[in-house]
Each structure stands twice: as structure tokens, then as C-alpha cells.
PDB file of C-alpha atoms in Angstrom:
ATOM      1  CA  MET T  89       1.138   7.730 -13.338  1.00  0.00           C
ATOM      2  CA  THR T  90       4.394   6.297 -11.409  1.00  0.00           C
ATOM      3  CA  GLY T  91       7.690   7.783 -12.849  1.00  0.00           C
ATOM      4  CA  THR T  92      10.548   5.804 -14.339  1.00  0.00           C
ATOM      5  CA  THR T  93      11.435   3.873 -11.051  1.00  0.00           C
ATOM      6  CA  GLY T  94       7.921   2.769 -10.956  1.00  0.00           C
ATOM      7  CA  ARG T  95       7.546   4.232  -7.120  1.00  0.00           C
ATOM      8  CA  ARG T  96       3.887   4.624  -6.157  1.00  0.00           C
ATOM      9  CA  VAL T  97       2.234   7.487  -3.961  1.00  0.00           C
ATOM     10  CA  THR T  98       0.168   6.131  -1.238  1.00  0.00           C
ATOM     11  CA  ALA T  99      -1.533   8.346   1.172  1.00  0.00           C
ATOM     12  CA  ASN T 100      -3.461   7.340   4.676  1.00  0.00           C
ATOM     13  CA  LEU T 101      -5.948   9.186   6.436  1.00  0.00           C
ATOM     14  CA  ALA T 102      -8.982   8.702   8.735  1.00  0.00           C
ATOM     15  CA  LEU T 103     -12.242  10.426   8.159  1.00  0.00           C
ATOM     16  CA  THR T 104     -15.576  10.598   9.771  1.00  0.00           C
ATOM     17  CA  LEU T 105     -18.868   9.532   7.887  1.00  0.00           C
ATOM     18  CA  ASP T 106     -19.315  13.330   6.858  1.00  0.00           C
ATOM     19  CA  GLY T 107     -15.628  13.299   5.102  1.00  0.00           C
ATOM     20  CA  ARG T 108     -13.969  15.088   8.175  1.00  0.00           C
ATOM     21  CA  TYR T 109     -10.181  14.578   9.127  1.00  0.00           C
ATOM     22  CA  HIS T 110     -10.760  16.607  12.232  1.00  0.00           C
ATOM     23  CA  GLY T 111     -13.679  17.912  14.323  1.00  0.00           C
ATOM     24  CA  PRO T 112     -15.104  21.414  14.390  1.00  0.00           C
ATOM     25  CA  GLY T 113     -12.539  22.308  17.218  1.00  0.00           C
ATOM     26  CA  GLY T 114      -9.657  22.787  14.743  1.00  0.00           C
ATOM     27  CA  PRO T 115      -6.603  20.755  13.629  1.00  0.00           C
ATOM     28  CA  SER T 116      -6.264  19.235  17.100  1.00  0.00           C
ATOM     29  CA  ASP T 117      -9.825  18.095  17.443  1.00  0.00           C
ATOM     30  CA  PHE T 118      -9.629  14.076  17.018  1.00  0.00           C
ATOM     31  CA  GLY T 119     -12.399  13.440  19.762  1.00  0.00           C
ATOM     32  CA  ALA T 120     -14.370  11.347  16.928  1.00  0.00           C
ATOM     33  CA  PHE T 121     -11.676   9.222  16.028  1.00  0.00           C
ATOM     34  CA  ALA T 122     -10.408   8.195  19.553  1.00  0.00           C
ATOM     35  CA  PRO T 123     -12.316   5.272  20.101  1.00  0.00           C
ATOM     36  CA  TYR T 124     -11.149   3.670  16.939  1.00  0.00           C
ATOM     37  CA  VAL T 125      -7.406   4.298  16.698  1.00  0.00           C
ATOM     38  CA  THR T 126      -6.490   1.125  18.855  1.00  0.00           C
ATOM     39  CA  SER T 127      -8.861  -1.250  17.208  1.00  0.00           C
ATOM     40  CA  GLU T 128      -7.807  -4.651  15.717  1.00  0.00           C
ATOM     41  CA  VAL T 129      -8.718  -3.396  12.570  1.00  0.00           C
ATOM     42  CA  ALA T 130      -7.022   0.048  12.781  1.00  0.00           C
ATOM     43  CA  ARG T 131      -3.770  -1.464  14.353  1.00  0.00           C
ATOM     44  CA  GLU T 132      -3.556  -4.107  10.995  1.00  0.00           C
ATOM     45  CA  HIS T 133      -4.507  -1.040   8.818  1.00  0.00           C
ATOM     46  CA  LEU T 134      -1.507   0.749  10.396  1.00  0.00           C
ATOM     47  CA  THR T 135       0.738  -2.217   9.724  1.00  0.00           C
ATOM     48  CA  ARG T 136      -0.410  -2.315   5.854  1.00  0.00           C
ATOM     49  CA  ILE T 137      -0.025   1.291   5.349  1.00  0.00           C
ATOM     50  CA  TRP T 138       4.075   1.168   5.886  1.00  0.00           C
ATOM     51  CA  ARG T 139       5.032  -2.121   4.383  1.00  0.00           C
ATOM     52  CA  GLY T 140       6.661  -1.703   1.108  1.00  0.00           C
ATOM     53  CA  ALA T 141       7.142   2.133   1.968  1.00  0.00           C
ATOM     54  CA  THR T 142      10.750   3.548   1.977  1.00  0.00           C
ATOM     55  CA  THR T 143       9.937   7.146   2.195  1.00  0.00           C
ATOM     56  CA  ALA T 144       7.698   9.279   4.478  1.00  0.00           C
ATOM     57  CA  LEU T 145       6.359  12.468   3.097  1.00  0.00           C
ATOM     58  CA  LEU T 146       4.805  14.612   5.766  1.00  0.00           C
ATOM     59  CA  GLY T 147       3.717  18.045   6.353  1.00  0.00           C
ATOM     60  CA  ARG T 148       5.681  20.092   8.893  1.00  0.00           C
ATOM     61  CA  VAL T 149       2.890  20.000  11.519  1.00  0.00           C
ATOM     62  CA  ASN T 150       2.244  16.209  11.410  1.00  0.00           C
ATOM     63  CA  ALA T 151       5.853  15.431  11.320  1.00  0.00           C
ATOM     64  CA  GLU T 152       6.248  17.580  14.557  1.00  0.00           C
ATOM     65  CA  GLY T 153       3.436  15.577  16.241  1.00  0.00           C
ATOM     66  CA  PHE T 154       4.581  12.095  15.151  1.00  0.00           C
ATOM     67  CA  MET T 155       8.289  12.627  15.805  1.00  0.00           C
ATOM     68  CA  GLY T 156       7.114  13.862  19.478  1.00  0.00           C
ATOM     69  CA  TYR T 157       5.176  10.660  19.685  1.00  0.00           C
ATOM     70  CA  TRP T 158       6.204   7.873  17.833  1.00  0.00           C
ATOM     71  CA  PRO T 159      10.025   7.415  18.916  1.00  0.00           C
ATOM     72  CA  ALA T 160       8.960   6.465  22.542  1.00  0.00           C
ATOM     73  CA  VAL T 161       6.713   3.827  21.267  1.00  0.00           C
ATOM     74  CA  ALA T 162       9.411   2.493  19.203  1.00  0.00           C
ATOM     75  CA  ALA T 163      11.515   2.112  22.251  1.00  0.00           C
ATOM     76  CA  ASP T 164       8.592   0.828  24.535  1.00  0.00           C
ATOM     77  CA  ALA T 165       8.876  -2.901  25.134  1.00  0.00           C
ATOM     78  CA  ASP T 166       5.340  -3.266  26.344  1.00  0.00           C
ATOM     79  CA  ALA T 167       3.751  -1.319  23.271  1.00  0.00           C
ATOM     80  CA  ASP T 168       1.578  -3.322  20.995  1.00  0.00           C
ATOM     81  CA  PRO T 169       3.905  -5.080  18.291  1.00  0.00           C
ATOM     82  CA  ARG T 170       2.127  -3.372  15.226  1.00  0.00           C
ATOM     83  CA  ASP T 171       2.395   0.126  17.125  1.00  0.00           C
ATOM     84  CA  ARG T 172       6.173  -0.614  17.454  1.00  0.00           C
ATOM     85  CA  GLY T 173       6.602  -1.897  14.026  1.00  0.00           C
ATOM     86  CA  TYR T 174       5.227   1.342  12.317  1.00  0.00           C
ATOM     87  CA  ALA T 175       7.329   3.524  14.980  1.00  0.00           C
ATOM     88  CA  LYS T 176      10.373   1.742  14.236  1.00  0.00           C
ATOM     89  CA  TRP T 177       9.581   2.116  10.499  1.00  0.00           C
ATOM     90  CA  LEU T 178       8.906   5.898  10.872  1.00  0.00           C
ATOM     91  CA  VAL T 179      11.950   6.754  12.965  1.00  0.00           C
ATOM     92  CA  ASP T 180      14.485   4.788  10.662  1.00  0.00           C
ATOM     93  CA  THR T 181      12.859   5.411   7.177  1.00  0.00           C
ATOM     94  CA  GLU T 182      13.811   8.496   5.038  1.00  0.00           C
ATOM     95  CA  LYS T 183      11.395  11.439   5.775  1.00  0.00           C
ATOM     96  CA  VAL T 184      10.928  14.371   3.525  1.00  0.00           C
ATOM     97  CA  VAL T 185       9.090  17.113   5.353  1.00  0.00           C
ATOM     98  CA  LEU T 186       7.406  20.133   3.666  1.00  0.00           C
ATOM     99  CA  SER T 187       7.580  23.336   5.321  1.00  0.00           C
ATOM    100  CA  THR T 188       7.675  27.094   4.269  1.00  0.00           C
ATOM    101  CA  THR T 189       9.166  27.964   7.721  1.00  0.00           C
ATOM    102  CA  VAL T 190      11.604  25.435   8.749  1.00  0.00           C
ATOM    103  CA  THR T 191      14.706  24.858   6.960  1.00  0.00           C
ATOM    104  CA  GLU T 192      16.974  22.598   9.511  1.00  0.00           C
ATOM    105  CA  ALA T 193      15.503  18.890  10.193  1.00  0.00           C
ATOM    106  CA  PRO T 194      15.440  18.456  13.875  1.00  0.00           C
ATOM    107  CA  TRP T 195      15.330  14.684  13.202  1.00  0.00           C
ATOM    108  CA  GLU T 196      17.598  11.854  11.861  1.00  0.00           C
ATOM    109  CA  ARG T 197      17.155  10.877   8.328  1.00  0.00           C
ATOM    110  CA  THR T 198      14.914  13.978   7.452  1.00  0.00           C
ATOM    111  CA  ARG T 199      15.237  16.656   4.917  1.00  0.00           C
ATOM    112  CA  MET T 200      12.851  19.764   5.091  1.00  0.00           C
ATOM    113  CA  VAL T 201      11.584  21.071   1.582  1.00  0.00           C
ATOM    114  CA  ASN T 202       9.980  24.257   0.705  1.00  0.00           C
ATOM    115  CA  ALA T 203       8.425  23.239  -2.687  1.00  0.00           C
ATOM    116  CA  PRO T 204       4.836  22.238  -4.011  1.00  0.00           C
ATOM    117  CA  ALA T 205       4.093  18.817  -3.120  1.00  0.00           C
ATOM    118  CA  ALA T 206       3.734  17.803  -6.756  1.00  0.00           C
ATOM    119  CA  ASP T 207       7.082  18.836  -7.509  1.00  0.00           C
ATOM    120  CA  VAL T 208       8.661  17.193  -4.583  1.00  0.00           C
ATOM    121  CA  VAL T 209       6.880  13.943  -5.820  1.00  0.00           C
ATOM    122  CA  ALA T 210       8.142  14.162  -9.167  1.00  0.00           C
ATOM    123  CA  GLY T 211      11.925  14.354  -7.651  1.00  0.00           C
ATOM    124  CA  LEU T 212      11.052  11.329  -5.273  1.00  0.00           C
ATOM    125  CA  ARG T 213       9.924   9.472  -8.141  1.00  0.00           C
ATOM    126  CA  ALA T 214      12.913   9.638 -10.381  1.00  0.00           C
ATOM    127  CA  GLU T 215      15.138   8.185  -7.885  1.00  0.00           C
ATOM    128  CA  GLY T 216      14.987   5.220  -5.175  1.00  0.00           C
ATOM    129  CA  GLU T 217      12.667   2.679  -4.798  1.00  0.00           C
ATOM    130  CA  GLY T 218       9.539   1.750  -2.686  1.00  0.00           C
ATOM    131  CA  ASP T 219       6.286   3.552  -1.865  1.00  0.00           C
ATOM    132  CA  ILE T 220       6.219   7.010  -1.005  1.00  0.00           C
ATOM    133  CA  LEU T 221       3.719   7.219   1.949  1.00  0.00           C
ATOM    134  CA  VAL T 222       1.632  10.316   2.709  1.00  0.00           C
ATOM    135  CA  ASN T 223       0.721   9.479   6.236  1.00  0.00           C
ATOM    136  CA  SER T 224      -2.167  11.588   7.741  1.00  0.00           C
ATOM    137  CA  SER T 225      -0.985  14.805   6.020  1.00  0.00           C
ATOM    138  CA  ALA T 226      -3.962  16.248   4.517  1.00  0.00           C
ATOM    139  CA  SER T 227      -2.087  19.320   3.596  1.00  0.00           C
ATOM    140  CA  VAL T 228       0.047  17.159   1.475  1.00  0.00           C
ATOM    141  CA  ILE T 229      -2.671  14.889   0.032  1.00  0.00           C
ATOM    142  CA  LYS T 230      -4.802  17.345  -1.033  1.00  0.00           C
ATOM    143  CA  PRO T 231      -2.871  18.925  -3.584  1.00  0.00           C
ATOM    144  CA  LEU T 232      -1.581  15.423  -4.899  1.00  0.00           C
ATOM    145  CA  LEU T 233      -5.122  14.460  -4.933  1.00  0.00           C
ATOM    146  CA  ALA T 234      -5.886  17.570  -7.282  1.00  0.00           C
ATOM    147  CA  ALA T 235      -2.787  16.694  -9.187  1.00  0.00           C
ATOM    148  CA  ASP T 236      -4.065  13.055  -9.779  1.00  0.00           C
ATOM    149  CA  LEU T 237      -0.613  12.093  -8.418  1.00  0.00           C
ATOM    150  CA  VAL T 238      -2.013   9.336  -5.414  1.00  0.00           C
ATOM    151  CA  ASP T 239      -1.791   5.968  -6.834  1.00  0.00           C
ATOM    152  CA  ARG T 240      -3.368   4.352  -3.642  1.00  0.00           C
ATOM    153  CA  LEU T 241      -5.585   5.715  -0.678  1.00  0.00           C
ATOM    154  CA  TYR T 242      -5.834   3.938   2.451  1.00  0.00           C
ATOM    155  CA  LEU T 243      -8.888   5.157   4.332  1.00  0.00           C
ATOM    156  CA  MET T 244      -9.936   4.423   7.833  1.00  0.00           C
ATOM    157  CA  ILE T 245     -14.038   5.682   8.180  1.00  0.00           C
ATOM    158  CA  VAL T 246     -15.349   5.837  11.728  1.00  0.00           C
ATOM    159  CA  PRO T 247     -18.929   5.824  12.076  1.00  0.00           C
ATOM    160  CA  GLU T 248     -19.277   9.046  13.504  1.00  0.00           C
ATOM    161  CA  ILE T 249     -20.402  12.489  12.217  1.00  0.00           C
ATOM    162  CA  ALA T 250     -18.213  15.406  13.322  1.00  0.00           C
ATOM    163  CA  GLY T 251     -20.580  18.242  12.066  1.00  0.00           C
ATOM    164  CA  GLY T 252     -17.720  20.323  11.227  1.00  0.00           C
ATOM    165  CA  GLY T 253     -14.157  20.693  10.481  1.00  0.00           C
ATOM    166  CA  ALA T 254     -12.060  20.302   7.132  1.00  0.00           C
ATOM    167  CA  ARG T 255     -12.792  17.703   4.367  1.00  0.00           C
ATOM    168  CA  LEU T 256     -10.466  15.701   2.481  1.00  0.00           C
ATOM    169  CA  PHE T 257     -12.341  15.599  -0.441  1.00  0.00           C
ATOM    170  CA  ASP T 258     -12.807  19.258  -1.651  1.00  0.00           C
ATOM    171  CA  ASP T 259     -15.120  20.261  -4.586  1.00  0.00           C
ATOM    172  CA  GLY T 260     -13.173  21.104  -7.794  1.00  0.00           C
ATOM    173  CA  LEU T 261     -10.911  17.677  -7.745  1.00  0.00           C
ATOM    174  CA  PRO T 262     -10.473  16.018 -11.022  1.00  0.00           C
ATOM    175  CA  SER T 263     -12.779  13.106 -11.849  1.00  0.00           C
ATOM    176  CA  THR T 264     -10.856  10.043 -11.121  1.00  0.00           C
ATOM    177  CA  ARG T 265     -12.130   6.084 -10.676  1.00  0.00           C
ATOM    178  CA  TRP T 266     -10.437   3.910  -7.875  1.00  0.00           C
ATOM    179  CA  ALA T 267     -10.940   0.147  -7.493  1.00  0.00           C
ATOM    180  CA  LEU T 268     -11.511  -1.107  -4.109  1.00  0.00           C
ATOM    181  CA  GLY T 269      -8.673  -3.359  -3.133  1.00  0.00           C
ATOM    182  CA  ARG T 270      -9.281  -4.323   0.571  1.00  0.00           C
ATOM    183  CA  GLN T 271     -11.919  -3.699   3.184  1.00  0.00           C
ATOM    184  CA  GLU T 272     -12.274  -4.800   6.704  1.00  0.00           C
ATOM    185  CA  THR T 273     -14.779  -3.881   9.110  1.00  0.00           C
ATOM    186  CA  GLY T 274     -13.992  -3.464  12.982  1.00  0.00           C
ATOM    187  CA  GLU T 275     -16.348  -4.647  15.856  1.00  0.00           C
ATOM    188  CA  LEU T 276     -17.030  -0.826  16.496  1.00  0.00           C
ATOM    189  CA  GLY T 277     -18.025  -0.409  12.925  1.00  0.00           C
ATOM    190  CA  GLU T 278     -14.813   0.995  11.833  1.00  0.00           C
ATOM    191  CA  LEU T 279     -14.148   0.552   7.994  1.00  0.00           C
ATOM    192  CA  ALA T 280     -10.410  -0.080   6.817  1.00  0.00           C
ATOM    193  CA  MET T 281     -10.320   0.413   3.018  1.00  0.00           C
ATOM    194  CA  VAL T 282      -7.513   0.355   0.535  1.00  0.00           C
ATOM    195  CA  TYR T 283      -8.348   2.052  -3.171  1.00  0.00           C
ATOM    196  CA  ASP T 284      -6.028   1.877  -6.076  1.00  0.00           C
ATOM    197  CA  ARG T 285      -6.171   4.521  -8.687  1.00  0.00           C
ATOM    198  CA  VAL T 286      -7.368   3.226 -11.974  1.00  0.00           C
ATOM    199  CA  ARG T 287      -5.718   4.672 -14.842  1.00  0.00           C
TER     200      ARG T 287
END
């Protein structure tokens, strides 16, 4: 379902075994994920998601968190090279941030957009090239899944049951089929998987 430019929409998210992208403590409860985010498999997965992507599509809350953290990593000579690679990509790439409250972008190479995610994707697909990466922004991924606009899913599954918190795959999504393109298992039992939409 790519547009005239052939751009893919890719999405990345980490999930617990019970399908949660945060714990019962709310959007900042990432305790279940903390032991796994710096594993070798997780870092290789992080490198994989941004290769080929030329646009980062983010929700405002995620953008604020990312841009408050990653620019310092990009400048840190002692950081893991894979972390630095992603950080430099994020700082340097085009960023489109969905927001209903903020109109002026506080970061370079960023534009704020107050529009439905599906409409924004349609506009991005009509111009430019390279993948459009929705990185860890469930508020953006969910409506794109509902509209069947995601072409590739990068999922990291951690071997924890959160027991509460928001789920990515809500009831009512359209029935879709996906092909497993890659799978890696880490030493702690984490799984990095790449699924492509079969159309």
C-alpha cells in the first residue's frame, strides 16, 4: 500500500509477553523493559530500524523524551557506537511530530503537525524517499495499524508479564497477515523480530 514514491511505513515498539508497551504504573513505567534495552540483540535491532529510514514520525510526548536524551548520546564519544549511530540519525533526520498542543518545533529539522496520522502518512508518501519510521510512538502506530498503513513491524518482545498497562494490539483492528523476515533471540530471552505486511 505504498504511495507513488514507494515509501514504506515502518514501526518499532518493545512489548511484554502480555502485549504491553508500558507497565501498570502508566506511560513512564518501563521497568519490565529496562534489563533488556542495552543487550546485544536490542542494540543490533536499534541499528536495523533506522537504516533506510529518512523520516522519523513521532508523537509529541515521545519526541520530547527522545530529544531530551539522544542528542547527548550523539555527542558522547564513549557511548556504544550503535547507540551513537541511532542518536546521530535521529538528530540529523527529518522529524515530523504529531501534536494538538504544540505548534512551534523546538528542535532542528522538525515540523509539528496537527492532523490524523493516516493523513500525515499519505502526505509523506507522496514526496521524498526512504522509510518513514514510527519509533516507539504507540499513539501514532495504533491509528496506522487501524488504517492498515504499516508495512513493517520491528518488535522487541521481552520475557516479562507486566500485568497491566496499555496494549498495542487492541480489539477491532483489521485482520491482516504478516511474514516473519528476521528473528533473533538474546541471552536474557528477549526476541527481536521483523514482520512485513503481506498485501
